[in-house]
Amino acid sequence: MIVRGVLGTLGIAGFLVVAEVAGRAGVLPDVLPYMSDVLVAAAGLPLEAQFRADVLATLVACLSGLAIAIAVAVPAGLVFGTVPFLERSARPLVEFLRPIPSVALIPLAMFLFPASEDAKTALIVYTCSWPLLINTMYGLSDVDPLAKDTLRSFGFGPLAVVLRVSLPSAAPFIATGVRIAVSVTLIVAVSVELLAPGGGGIGAFLSLAGNANRIDRMLAATVWAGVIGLAANLLFTAGERRLFRWHLTRTGETA
């Protein structure tokens, strides 16, 4: 794990050095600022109240949309995963809707939800629901049938079997769905903020910086968006490994 982190850090540092050298050598377009200027601008952004407010607006939208998606998609996945008839009926619709890019639905979301914040939350819920739903259904298909039959033999009903056996067994898969959903929430939120008028967020900050021809500030905000996304992924990955170490051991993965 430490070696992987060191190699990742070296890779990022190498990319930054190459980008700086390429800019100084005139390989990159003149409109692009030097990487050192971008990093200086990125270091100063957290000191600006407006940027902090925009980051907070994006994070609030991501967390609220993710929470709603979990509350909707996980129970739906439990129902579809335990009732084969419903699963077979819903599968074609799920496979049809799931590949539709959320960005393509921004105009529709803006029409249905005039407030940009509502449109942003709705698209986050839509996008996050699919990995949560699919992973929950897949996790239920991996449950040991013998464990369920044993519980039924002791007189437990369908709900008790789901809560005592199916849900705990599927929990690692659901956690993976949450981690995948987290990785796309920021993308969807920033995309809506860029295209939807009004409201705040990192996307709105990027749009204003671009309109002012401040490419250095625009790229600096992009750097922070990447840092936030990386930090969220590392946090959820660490939590997933800690909570479900038994599952990683069973599947032969290393913690």
CSV table of C-alpha atoms in Angstrom, one decimal:
chain,number,residue,atom,x,y,z
A,1,MET,CA,0.0,0.0,0.0
A,2,ILE,CA,2.9,2.4,0.9
A,3,VAL,CA,4.7,1.5,-2.3
A,4,ARG,CA,1.6,2.1,-4.3
A,5,GLY,CA,1.2,5.5,-2.7
A,6,VAL,CA,4.9,6.4,-3.4
A,7,LEU,CA,4.6,5.4,-7.0
A,8,GLY,CA,1.4,7.4,-7.4
A,9,THR,CA,3.1,10.5,-5.9
A,10,LEU,CA,6.1,10.1,-8.2
A,11,GLY,CA,3.8,9.7,-11.2
A,12,ILE,CA,1.9,12.9,-10.4
A,13,ALA,CA,5.2,14.8,-9.8
A,14,GLY,CA,6.6,13.5,-13.1
A,15,PHE,CA,3.5,14.7,-14.9
A,16,LEU,CA,3.8,18.2,-13.4
A,17,VAL,CA,7.5,18.4,-14.3
A,18,VAL,CA,6.8,17.3,-17.9
A,19,ALA,CA,3.9,19.8,-18.2
A,20,GLU,CA,6.1,22.6,-16.9
A,21,VAL,CA,9.0,21.7,-19.2
A,22,ALA,CA,6.6,21.4,-22.2
A,23,GLY,CA,5.1,24.8,-21.5
A,24,ARG,CA,8.5,26.5,-21.1
A,25,ALA,CA,9.7,24.8,-24.3
A,26,GLY,CA,6.7,26.1,-26.3
A,27,VAL,CA,5.3,22.6,-27.0
A,28,LEU,CA,2.0,23.5,-25.5
A,29,PRO,CA,-0.3,26.2,-26.9
A,30,ASP,CA,0.5,29.7,-25.8
A,31,VAL,CA,-2.9,30.2,-24.3
A,32,LEU,CA,-2.1,27.6,-21.6
A,33,PRO,CA,-0.3,29.0,-18.5
A,34,TYR,CA,2.8,27.3,-17.1
A,35,MET,CA,2.0,24.5,-14.6
A,36,SER,CA,3.9,26.4,-11.9
A,37,ASP,CA,1.5,29.4,-12.3
A,38,VAL,CA,-1.5,27.0,-12.1
A,39,LEU,CA,-0.1,25.5,-8.9
A,40,VAL,CA,0.4,28.9,-7.4
A,41,ALA,CA,-3.2,29.9,-8.2
A,42,ALA,CA,-4.4,26.6,-6.8
A,43,ALA,CA,-2.6,27.3,-3.5
A,44,GLY,CA,-4.3,30.6,-3.2
A,45,LEU,CA,-7.9,29.5,-4.0
A,46,PRO,CA,-8.7,28.0,-0.5
A,47,LEU,CA,-8.0,31.5,0.9
A,48,GLU,CA,-10.9,32.9,-1.2
A,49,ALA,CA,-14.3,32.9,0.5
A,50,GLN,CA,-16.2,32.6,-2.8
A,51,PHE,CA,-14.2,29.5,-3.8
A,52,ARG,CA,-14.8,27.9,-0.4
A,53,ALA,CA,-18.5,28.6,-0.8
A,54,ASP,CA,-18.6,27.1,-4.3
A,55,VAL,CA,-16.8,23.9,-3.1
A,56,LEU,CA,-19.2,23.6,-0.2
A,57,ALA,CA,-22.2,24.0,-2.6
A,58,THR,CA,-20.9,21.2,-4.8
A,59,LEU,CA,-20.1,18.9,-1.9
A,60,VAL,CA,-23.6,19.5,-0.3
A,61,ALA,CA,-25.3,18.6,-3.7
A,62,CYS,CA,-23.1,15.5,-4.1
A,63,LEU,CA,-23.8,14.2,-0.5
A,64,SER,CA,-27.5,14.9,-0.6
A,65,GLY,CA,-27.9,13.3,-4.1
A,66,LEU,CA,-25.9,10.3,-3.0
A,67,ALA,CA,-28.0,9.9,0.2
A,68,ILE,CA,-31.2,10.0,-1.8
A,69,ALA,CA,-29.8,7.5,-4.3
A,70,ILE,CA,-28.8,5.1,-1.5
A,71,ALA,CA,-32.2,5.4,0.1
A,72,VAL,CA,-34.0,4.6,-3.2
A,73,ALA,CA,-31.7,2.2,-5.1
A,74,VAL,CA,-30.6,-0.1,-2.3
A,75,PRO,CA,-34.1,-1.1,-1.2
A,76,ALA,CA,-35.1,-1.4,-4.9
A,77,GLY,CA,-32.1,-3.7,-5.5
A,78,LEU,CA,-33.1,-5.8,-2.4
A,79,VAL,CA,-36.6,-6.2,-3.8
A,80,PHE,CA,-35.5,-7.1,-7.3
A,81,GLY,CA,-32.8,-9.3,-6.0
A,82,THR,CA,-35.1,-11.4,-3.8
A,83,VAL,CA,-38.1,-11.6,-6.2
A,84,PRO,CA,-37.0,-13.2,-9.5
A,85,PHE,CA,-40.1,-12.3,-11.3
A,86,LEU,CA,-39.6,-8.6,-10.6
A,87,GLU,CA,-35.9,-8.8,-11.5
A,88,ARG,CA,-36.7,-10.3,-14.9
A,89,SER,CA,-39.3,-7.7,-15.5
A,90,ALA,CA,-37.2,-4.8,-14.5
A,91,ARG,CA,-33.9,-5.9,-16.1
A,92,PRO,CA,-34.6,-4.7,-19.7
A,93,LEU,CA,-35.7,-1.3,-18.5
A,94,VAL,CA,-32.6,-1.0,-16.3
A,95,GLU,CA,-30.3,-2.0,-19.1
A,96,PHE,CA,-32.0,0.5,-21.4
A,97,LEU,CA,-31.8,3.5,-19.0
A,98,ARG,CA,-28.4,2.8,-17.4
A,99,PRO,CA,-26.2,3.6,-20.4
A,100,ILE,CA,-27.9,7.0,-21.1
A,101,PRO,CA,-25.2,9.7,-20.3
A,102,SER,CA,-26.4,11.9,-17.5
A,103,VAL,CA,-24.9,14.9,-19.3
A,104,ALA,CA,-27.4,14.3,-22.1
A,105,LEU,CA,-30.2,14.6,-19.7
A,106,ILE,CA,-29.2,18.1,-18.4
A,107,PRO,CA,-31.6,20.0,-20.7
A,108,LEU,CA,-34.5,17.7,-19.6
A,109,ALA,CA,-33.6,18.1,-15.9
A,110,MET,CA,-33.4,21.9,-16.3
A,111,PHE,CA,-36.9,21.8,-17.9
A,112,LEU,CA,-38.4,19.7,-15.2
A,113,PHE,CA,-36.5,21.4,-12.3
A,114,PRO,CA,-36.2,25.2,-13.0
A,115,ALA,CA,-34.0,25.6,-10.0
A,116,SER,CA,-30.4,24.6,-10.9
A,117,GLU,CA,-29.8,23.0,-7.5
A,118,ASP,CA,-32.8,20.7,-7.9
A,119,ALA,CA,-31.7,19.8,-11.4
A,120,LYS,CA,-28.2,19.0,-10.1
A,121,THR,CA,-29.5,16.8,-7.3
A,122,ALA,CA,-31.9,15.0,-9.6
A,123,LEU,CA,-29.2,14.1,-12.0
A,124,ILE,CA,-26.9,13.0,-9.3
A,125,VAL,CA,-29.6,10.7,-7.9
A,126,TYR,CA,-30.2,9.3,-11.4
A,127,THR,CA,-26.5,8.6,-12.1
A,128,CYS,CA,-25.7,7.2,-8.7
A,129,SER,CA,-28.7,4.9,-8.6
A,130,TRP,CA,-27.5,2.5,-11.3
A,131,PRO,CA,-24.2,1.3,-9.7
A,132,LEU,CA,-26.1,1.0,-6.4
A,133,LEU,CA,-29.0,-0.9,-7.9
A,134,ILE,CA,-26.8,-3.3,-10.0
A,135,ASN,CA,-24.3,-4.0,-7.2
A,136,THR,CA,-27.1,-4.7,-4.7
A,137,MET,CA,-28.7,-7.2,-7.1
A,138,TYR,CA,-25.4,-8.8,-7.9
A,139,GLY,CA,-24.5,-9.1,-4.2
A,140,LEU,CA,-27.8,-10.8,-3.5
A,141,SER,CA,-27.1,-13.4,-6.3
A,142,ASP,CA,-23.8,-14.2,-4.5
A,143,VAL,CA,-25.5,-15.1,-1.2
A,144,ASP,CA,-25.0,-18.7,0.0
A,145,PRO,CA,-28.3,-20.6,-0.7
A,146,LEU,CA,-27.5,-23.0,2.2
A,147,ALA,CA,-27.4,-20.1,4.7
A,148,LYS,CA,-30.8,-19.0,3.5
A,149,ASP,CA,-32.3,-22.5,3.6
A,150,THR,CA,-30.9,-23.0,7.1
A,151,LEU,CA,-32.6,-19.9,8.4
A,152,ARG,CA,-35.9,-20.9,6.7
A,153,SER,CA,-35.7,-24.3,8.3
A,154,PHE,CA,-35.7,-22.6,11.7
A,155,GLY,CA,-39.0,-20.9,10.8
A,156,PHE,CA,-37.7,-17.5,9.8
A,157,GLY,CA,-39.8,-15.6,7.2
A,158,PRO,CA,-38.6,-14.0,3.9
A,159,LEU,CA,-38.0,-10.6,5.6
A,160,ALA,CA,-35.9,-12.1,8.3
A,161,VAL,CA,-33.8,-14.0,5.8
A,162,VAL,CA,-33.1,-10.8,3.8
A,163,LEU,CA,-32.1,-8.8,6.9
A,164,ARG,CA,-30.1,-11.6,8.7
A,165,VAL,CA,-28.4,-13.3,5.7
A,166,SER,CA,-28.9,-11.6,2.3
A,167,LEU,CA,-28.2,-8.0,3.3
A,168,PRO,CA,-25.1,-8.7,5.4
A,169,SER,CA,-23.7,-10.9,2.6
A,170,ALA,CA,-24.4,-8.3,-0.1
A,171,ALA,CA,-23.1,-5.4,2.0
A,172,PRO,CA,-19.5,-5.5,0.5
A,173,PHE,CA,-21.1,-5.3,-3.0
A,174,ILE,CA,-23.3,-2.4,-1.9
A,175,ALA,CA,-20.3,-0.7,-0.5
A,176,THR,CA,-18.5,-1.0,-3.8
A,177,GLY,CA,-21.6,0.5,-5.5
A,178,VAL,CA,-21.4,3.4,-3.1
A,179,ARG,CA,-17.7,3.9,-3.9
A,180,ILE,CA,-18.4,3.9,-7.7
A,181,ALA,CA,-21.3,6.3,-7.2
A,182,VAL,CA,-19.1,8.7,-5.2
A,183,SER,CA,-16.6,8.8,-8.1
A,184,VAL,CA,-19.3,10.0,-10.5
A,185,THR,CA,-21.2,12.5,-8.2
A,186,LEU,CA,-18.5,15.2,-8.6
A,187,ILE,CA,-18.5,14.8,-12.4
A,188,VAL,CA,-22.2,15.1,-12.7
A,189,ALA,CA,-22.4,18.0,-10.2
A,190,VAL,CA,-19.7,20.1,-12.0
A,191,SER,CA,-21.2,19.3,-15.4
A,192,VAL,CA,-24.6,20.7,-14.3
A,193,GLU,CA,-23.0,23.7,-12.7
A,194,LEU,CA,-21.1,24.5,-15.9
A,195,LEU,CA,-24.2,24.3,-18.1
A,196,ALA,CA,-27.1,25.3,-15.8
A,197,PRO,CA,-27.5,29.1,-15.3
A,198,GLY,CA,-27.5,30.4,-11.8
A,199,GLY,CA,-26.5,28.7,-8.6
A,200,GLY,CA,-23.0,28.2,-7.3
A,201,GLY,CA,-20.5,25.4,-7.2
A,202,ILE,CA,-17.1,24.5,-8.7
A,203,GLY,CA,-18.6,24.4,-12.2
A,204,ALA,CA,-19.9,28.0,-11.8
A,205,PHE,CA,-16.5,29.1,-10.6
A,206,LEU,CA,-14.9,27.4,-13.7
A,207,SER,CA,-17.4,29.2,-16.0
A,208,LEU,CA,-16.7,32.6,-14.4
A,209,ALA,CA,-12.9,32.1,-14.6
A,210,GLY,CA,-13.2,31.1,-18.3
A,211,ASN,CA,-15.4,34.1,-19.1
A,212,ALA,CA,-12.8,36.3,-17.5
A,213,ASN,CA,-10.1,34.6,-19.6
A,214,ARG,CA,-8.3,33.5,-16.4
A,215,ILE,CA,-7.2,30.1,-17.6
A,216,ASP,CA,-4.8,29.8,-14.7
A,217,ARG,CA,-7.7,30.0,-12.2
A,218,MET,CA,-9.8,27.7,-14.2
A,219,LEU,CA,-7.1,25.0,-14.3
A,220,ALA,CA,-6.4,25.7,-10.6
A,221,ALA,CA,-10.1,25.0,-9.7
A,222,THR,CA,-9.9,21.9,-11.9
A,223,VAL,CA,-6.9,20.7,-9.9
A,224,TRP,CA,-8.9,21.1,-6.7
A,225,ALA,CA,-11.8,19.2,-8.2
A,226,GLY,CA,-9.4,16.3,-8.9
A,227,VAL,CA,-8.0,16.5,-5.4
A,228,ILE,CA,-11.5,16.3,-3.9
A,229,GLY,CA,-12.4,13.4,-6.1
A,230,LEU,CA,-9.2,11.5,-5.3
A,231,ALA,CA,-9.6,12.2,-1.5
A,232,ALA,CA,-13.2,10.9,-1.6
A,233,ASN,CA,-12.2,7.8,-3.4
A,234,LEU,CA,-9.3,7.1,-1.0
A,235,LEU,CA,-11.5,7.6,2.0
A,236,PHE,CA,-14.3,5.3,0.8
A,237,THR,CA,-11.8,2.7,-0.3
A,238,ALA,CA,-10.1,2.7,3.1
A,239,GLY,CA,-13.5,2.4,4.8
A,240,GLU,CA,-14.5,-0.4,2.5
A,241,ARG,CA,-11.3,-2.3,3.2
A,242,ARG,CA,-11.6,-1.8,7.0
A,243,LEU,CA,-15.3,-2.8,7.2
A,244,PHE,CA,-15.2,-5.7,4.9
A,245,ARG,CA,-11.8,-7.2,5.4
A,246,TRP,CA,-13.4,-10.6,5.7
A,247,HIS,CA,-14.8,-10.3,2.2
A,248,LEU,CA,-11.4,-9.3,0.8
A,249,THR,CA,-9.8,-12.3,2.5
A,250,ARG,CA,-12.4,-14.6,1.1
A,251,THR,CA,-12.0,-13.3,-2.5
A,252,GLY,CA,-8.2,-13.5,-2.3
A,253,GLU,CA,-7.6,-9.7,-2.4
A,254,THR,CA,-5.0,-8.0,-0.3
A,255,ALA,CA,-6.0,-5.3,2.2
